[in-house]
Tab-separated table of C-alpha atoms in Angstrom:
chain	number	residue	atom	x	y	z
A	1	MET	CA	23.954	-15.563	5.860
A	2	THR	CA	20.201	-15.923	4.823
A	3	ARG	CA	19.081	-16.451	1.402
A	4	ILE	CA	18.472	-13.180	1.039
A	5	ASP	CA	22.518	-12.464	1.300
A	6	ALA	CA	22.763	-15.676	-0.673
A	7	LYS	CA	21.483	-14.613	-3.815
A	8	PHE	CA	22.849	-11.315	-3.852
A	9	ALA	CA	26.135	-12.654	-3.899
A	10	ALA	CA	25.559	-15.192	-6.547
A	11	LEU	CA	24.022	-12.618	-8.360
A	12	LYS	CA	26.790	-10.059	-8.474
A	13	ALA	CA	29.639	-13.184	-8.529
A	14	GLU	CA	27.929	-13.591	-12.092
A	15	GLY	CA	27.540	-9.454	-12.776
A	16	LYS	CA	23.644	-9.736	-13.032
A	17	LYS	CA	20.700	-7.815	-11.509
A	18	ALA	CA	18.360	-9.451	-9.396
A	19	PHE	CA	14.793	-9.883	-10.420
A	20	VAL	CA	12.053	-9.728	-7.507
A	21	SER	CA	8.889	-10.722	-8.163
A	22	TYR	CA	5.663	-9.701	-5.934
A	23	VAL	CA	2.533	-12.358	-6.083
A	24	MET	CA	-0.212	-12.497	-3.319
A	25	ALA	CA	-0.593	-15.770	-1.312
A	26	GLY	CA	-3.468	-17.841	-2.356
A	27	ASP	CA	-4.766	-15.476	-5.521
A	28	PRO	CA	-7.214	-16.788	-7.020
A	29	ASP	CA	-6.523	-19.547	-4.242
A	30	TYR	CA	-4.402	-21.744	-2.884
A	31	ALA	CA	-3.770	-24.620	-5.325
A	32	THR	CA	-3.441	-21.642	-8.198
A	33	SER	CA	-1.197	-20.287	-5.915
A	34	LEU	CA	1.313	-22.418	-5.226
A	35	GLU	CA	2.014	-24.135	-8.723
A	36	ILE	CA	2.155	-20.542	-9.580
A	37	VAL	CA	4.712	-19.643	-7.031
A	38	LYS	CA	6.731	-23.113	-7.859
A	39	ALA	CA	7.024	-21.420	-11.032
A	40	LEU	CA	8.299	-18.530	-10.758
A	41	PRO	CA	12.181	-19.429	-10.134
A	42	GLU	CA	12.191	-21.550	-13.762
A	43	ALA	CA	10.681	-18.442	-14.953
A	44	GLY	CA	14.392	-16.884	-13.820
A	45	VAL	CA	12.349	-14.973	-10.475
A	46	ASP	CA	15.578	-14.815	-8.059
A	47	ILE	CA	13.524	-13.706	-4.873
A	48	ILE	CA	9.713	-14.257	-4.155
A	49	GLU	CA	7.968	-11.560	-2.798
A	50	LEU	CA	4.895	-13.250	-1.169
A	51	GLY	CA	1.902	-10.927	-0.097
A	52	LEU	CA	0.349	-11.895	3.110
A	53	PRO	CA	-3.497	-10.999	2.132
A	54	PHE	CA	-5.558	-8.692	4.341
A	55	THR	CA	-8.676	-6.344	4.665
A	56	ASP	CA	-7.039	-3.024	5.192
A	57	PRO	CA	-4.738	-2.488	2.786
A	58	MET	CA	-2.366	0.676	2.867
A	59	ALA	CA	0.139	0.923	0.327
A	60	ASP	CA	-1.691	-1.004	-2.394
A	61	GLY	CA	-3.219	-0.065	-5.536
A	62	PRO	CA	-6.723	-1.431	-6.937
A	63	THR	CA	-4.823	-4.458	-8.786
A	64	ILE	CA	-3.350	-5.973	-5.496
A	65	GLN	CA	-5.860	-4.879	-3.741
A	66	LEU	CA	-8.696	-7.132	-5.258
A	67	ALA	CA	-5.915	-9.609	-5.595
A	68	GLY	CA	-6.281	-9.498	-1.600
A	69	GLN	CA	-9.525	-9.810	-1.684
A	70	ARG	CA	-9.884	-12.789	-3.838
A	71	ALA	CA	-7.105	-14.805	-1.531
A	72	LEU	CA	-9.871	-14.116	1.686
A	73	ASP	CA	-12.995	-14.904	-0.467
A	74	ALA	CA	-11.076	-17.882	-1.375
A	75	GLY	CA	-10.306	-18.602	2.350
A	76	GLN	CA	-6.623	-17.457	2.556
A	77	THR	CA	-5.234	-16.666	5.874
A	78	LEU	CA	-2.228	-16.474	7.436
A	79	GLN	CA	-1.394	-19.739	8.281
A	80	SER	CA	-1.730	-21.248	4.747
A	81	THR	CA	-0.012	-18.742	3.593
A	82	LEU	CA	3.286	-19.993	6.032
A	83	ASP	CA	1.627	-23.587	5.030
A	84	LEU	CA	2.335	-22.188	1.174
A	85	ALA	CA	5.774	-21.164	1.633
A	86	ALA	CA	6.357	-24.354	3.443
A	87	GLU	CA	5.162	-26.722	0.326
A	88	PHE	CA	6.899	-23.973	-1.982
A	89	ARG	CA	10.189	-25.330	0.448
A	90	LYS	CA	10.261	-29.464	0.197
A	91	ASP	CA	10.789	-28.820	-3.651
A	92	ASP	CA	13.227	-25.373	-3.498
A	93	ASP	CA	15.508	-24.396	-0.129
A	94	THR	CA	17.464	-22.030	-2.169
A	95	THR	CA	15.056	-19.257	-3.567
A	96	PRO	CA	14.389	-16.857	-0.638
A	97	ILE	CA	11.219	-15.719	0.186
A	98	VAL	CA	9.846	-12.266	1.647
A	99	LEU	CA	6.823	-12.310	3.419
A	100	MET	CA	5.039	-8.470	2.474
A	101	GLY	CA	2.036	-7.558	4.142
A	102	TYR	CA	1.379	-6.081	7.139
A	103	TYR	CA	0.976	-5.925	10.997
A	104	ASN	CA	-2.361	-6.738	12.292
A	105	PRO	CA	-2.349	-10.599	11.511
A	106	ILE	CA	1.066	-10.571	12.872
A	107	TYR	CA	0.150	-9.274	15.788
A	108	ASN	CA	-2.919	-11.100	16.142
A	109	ARG	CA	-1.195	-14.680	15.788
A	110	GLY	CA	2.065	-12.953	18.556
A	111	VAL	CA	5.169	-12.043	17.674
A	112	ASP	CA	6.393	-14.423	19.066
A	113	LYS	CA	5.108	-17.439	17.348
A	114	PHE	CA	4.590	-15.704	13.918
A	115	LEU	CA	8.527	-15.414	14.063
A	116	ALA	CA	9.359	-19.364	15.063
A	117	ASP	CA	6.106	-20.252	12.849
A	118	ALA	CA	8.152	-18.589	9.646
A	119	LYS	CA	11.147	-19.480	9.836
A	120	GLU	CA	9.809	-22.792	10.264
A	121	ALA	CA	8.299	-22.378	7.382
A	122	GLY	CA	10.894	-21.373	4.939
A	123	ILE	CA	10.331	-17.236	5.199
A	124	ASP	CA	13.859	-15.241	4.873
A	125	GLY	CA	12.071	-12.075	5.251
A	126	LEU	CA	9.399	-9.325	5.831
A	127	ILE	CA	8.346	-6.353	4.688
A	128	VAL	CA	5.858	-5.129	7.247
A	129	VAL	CA	4.477	-1.604	4.979
A	130	ASP	CA	2.700	-0.030	8.382
A	131	LEU	CA	5.738	-0.492	10.781
A	132	PRO	CA	7.894	2.489	10.861
A	133	PRO	CA	11.856	2.853	12.090
A	134	GLU	CA	10.210	3.911	15.942
A	135	GLU	CA	8.759	0.661	16.072
A	136	ASP	CA	11.767	-1.607	15.326
A	137	ASP	CA	11.513	-3.229	19.079
A	138	GLU	CA	7.240	-4.086	18.388
A	139	LEU	CA	9.027	-6.215	15.021
A	140	CYS	CA	12.150	-5.946	13.016
A	141	ILE	CA	14.562	-6.362	16.142
A	142	PRO	CA	13.188	-9.966	17.540
A	143	ALA	CA	12.829	-10.663	13.308
A	144	GLN	CA	16.575	-10.250	13.301
A	145	LYS	CA	17.126	-12.414	16.170
A	146	ALA	CA	14.757	-14.780	14.658
A	147	GLY	CA	17.801	-14.904	11.723
A	148	LEU	CA	14.944	-13.376	9.434
A	149	ASN	CA	15.982	-10.248	7.063
A	150	PHE	CA	13.927	-7.178	8.320
A	151	ILE	CA	13.173	-5.145	4.562
A	152	ARG	CA	12.577	-1.261	4.770
A	153	LEU	CA	11.477	0.918	2.383
A	154	ALA	CA	12.664	4.199	1.164
A	155	THR	CA	10.498	6.465	-1.104
A	156	PRO	CA	10.985	10.004	-3.313
A	157	THR	CA	10.013	11.126	0.151
A	158	THR	CA	12.890	9.666	2.808
A	159	ASP	CA	14.538	13.150	2.411
A	160	GLU	CA	18.751	12.862	3.824
A	161	LYS	CA	17.694	14.004	7.844
A	162	ARG	CA	14.857	10.396	7.808
A	163	LEU	CA	17.063	8.040	5.528
A	164	PRO	CA	19.556	7.200	8.240
A	165	THR	CA	16.418	5.990	9.896
A	166	VAL	CA	15.152	3.994	8.096
A	167	LEU	CA	18.764	2.506	6.991
A	168	GLN	CA	18.905	1.747	11.100
A	169	ASN	CA	17.506	-1.751	11.060
A	170	THR	CA	17.050	-2.594	7.999
A	171	SER	CA	18.662	-5.984	6.835
A	172	GLY	CA	18.665	-7.882	3.445
A	173	PHE	CA	18.298	-5.733	0.851
A	174	VAL	CA	15.901	-1.936	0.719
A	175	TYR	CA	13.354	-1.764	-1.021
A	176	TYR	CA	13.483	1.391	-3.027
A	177	VAL	CA	9.796	2.969	-4.110
A	178	SER	CA	10.246	4.506	-7.081
A	179	VAL	CA	6.789	6.472	-7.178
A	180	THR	CA	4.901	8.506	-5.020
A	181	GLY	CA	1.825	7.153	-4.593
A	182	ILE	CA	-0.200	3.595	-4.408
A	183	THR	CA	1.250	0.569	-6.661
A	184	GLY	CA	0.479	0.232	-9.682
A	185	SER	CA	-0.066	4.029	-10.624
A	186	ALA	CA	2.954	5.717	-12.714
A	187	GLU	CA	5.482	4.043	-14.276
A	188	ALA	CA	9.478	4.593	-13.385
A	189	GLN	CA	11.677	6.254	-14.849
A	190	ALA	CA	15.148	5.602	-14.704
A	191	GLY	CA	16.464	8.847	-15.295
A	192	ASN	CA	14.455	9.884	-11.332
A	193	VAL	CA	15.096	7.076	-9.933
A	194	GLY	CA	18.553	6.896	-10.640
A	195	PRO	CA	20.391	9.303	-8.546
A	196	GLU	CA	17.481	8.398	-5.184
A	197	VAL	CA	19.224	4.596	-5.676
A	198	ALA	CA	23.500	6.249	-5.574
A	199	ARG	CA	21.843	8.383	-3.070
A	200	ILE	CA	20.527	5.369	-0.996
A	201	LYS	CA	23.905	3.239	-2.141
A	202	ALA	CA	25.958	6.387	-0.585
A	203	ALA	CA	24.093	5.173	2.694
A	204	THR	CA	24.302	1.787	3.052
A	205	ASP	CA	26.167	-1.343	1.365
A	206	LEU	CA	22.899	-2.919	0.831
A	207	PRO	CA	21.324	-4.163	-2.410
A	208	VAL	CA	18.814	-1.520	-3.726
A	209	ILE	CA	16.280	-3.170	-5.375
A	210	VAL	CA	13.300	-0.652	-7.125
A	211	GLY	CA	9.290	-1.429	-7.277
A	212	PHE	CA	6.071	0.200	-8.225
A	213	GLY	CA	5.576	1.289	-11.484
A	214	ILE	CA	7.297	-1.257	-13.529
A	215	ASN	CA	5.206	-3.290	-15.828
A	216	THR	CA	6.589	-4.287	-19.297
A	217	PRO	CA	10.601	-6.251	-19.812
A	218	GLU	CA	11.718	-3.373	-21.509
A	219	ALA	CA	11.109	-0.658	-17.800
A	220	ALA	CA	12.015	-4.126	-15.905
A	221	GLU	CA	15.703	-3.328	-18.236
A	222	ASN	CA	15.864	0.247	-18.221
A	223	ILE	CA	14.919	0.040	-13.841
A	224	ALA	CA	17.951	-2.674	-12.855
A	225	SER	CA	20.212	-1.143	-14.993
A	226	VAL	CA	19.973	1.810	-12.433
A	227	ALA	CA	19.652	-0.240	-8.680
A	228	ASP	CA	20.796	-3.697	-8.062
A	229	GLY	CA	17.644	-5.341	-9.692
A	230	CYS	CA	13.546	-4.466	-10.083
A	231	VAL	CA	10.730	-5.446	-8.369
A	232	VAL	CA	7.314	-6.425	-10.411
A	233	GLY	CA	4.205	-6.850	-8.477
A	234	SER	CA	1.152	-5.198	-9.629
A	235	ALA	CA	1.647	-6.414	-13.616
A	236	ILE	CA	1.838	-9.946	-12.687
A	237	VAL	CA	-1.113	-9.714	-10.141
A	238	LYS	CA	-3.124	-8.541	-13.004
A	239	GLU	CA	-2.396	-11.415	-15.046
A	240	ILE	CA	-3.403	-13.949	-12.747
A	241	GLY	CA	-6.748	-11.602	-11.909
A	242	GLU	CA	-7.559	-12.062	-15.633
A	243	GLY	CA	-7.791	-15.642	-15.228
A	244	LYS	CA	-4.785	-16.086	-16.951
A	245	SER	CA	-3.378	-20.150	-16.958
A	246	VAL	CA	-0.053	-20.941	-14.995
A	247	GLU	CA	1.781	-21.534	-18.066
A	248	GLU	CA	0.645	-18.214	-19.297
A	249	VAL	CA	1.738	-15.866	-15.681
A	250	SER	CA	4.869	-18.071	-15.810
A	251	ALA	CA	5.168	-16.717	-19.592
A	252	PHE	CA	5.133	-13.164	-18.918
A	253	VAL	CA	6.880	-13.669	-15.126
A	254	ALA	CA	10.288	-14.825	-17.266
A	255	SER	CA	9.679	-12.357	-19.741
A	256	LEU	CA	10.361	-9.469	-17.381
A	257	ALA	CA	13.239	-11.549	-15.576
A	258	ASP	CA	14.969	-11.828	-18.465
A	259	GLY	CA	14.595	-8.295	-18.803
A	260	ALA	CA	15.753	-7.459	-15.856
A	261	HIS	CA	19.118	-10.143	-16.143
A	262	ARG	CA	19.746	-7.713	-18.948
A	263	ALA	CA	20.640	-4.720	-17.389
């Protein structure tokens, strides 16, 4: 059982929905980013999604693209992202960390070395948005064998024919993208999301977590009420980009977590 599986089992026992927060590793710099990540569990975050900065993102809107650029400008690398996770693990051995990014930096490092290093650093799962199921032999299956969950995205355009393929080697949870388009581009609507979550849950026993378009405590509550939890990314990253203090960012995250946990 991975930390992700254990977390969902604990939340289920408590009758609670999951709150997942996304932050970009190294934004605005390594030291501040580490402080923010360390503060997330106390703010109510159940699972940390840690962005791996990359020069050419595809699914990310301007807010997260700029965060990646700030991190890269400050010298953040794949290695320092793993270092950040390892540093976090010195004080917290239970909060799951999902590394979210693109395949190029992983390929460049070498899959076997990356997986060994990620496991050692305390990474629990991967979301690699530019590797479709047709490429599962490339990273997904080796990751599962190494004991890491491989989390797949489903979207409003994932139809009945495509869904089984998407779910085939997915583990940990399914990340449902609530809107068509990039992160931070539109608001998620529970009325639209609910039936889609039900459709996915009819095809898998995995938890379904909804992300994209959630930026207030009320939205977190509404979306979590029709799923197993929700993810907030751009709204948190925006606070960091505006130069808010670690305390201010934590307070904002806590308000979102409270919303999700009320669902």
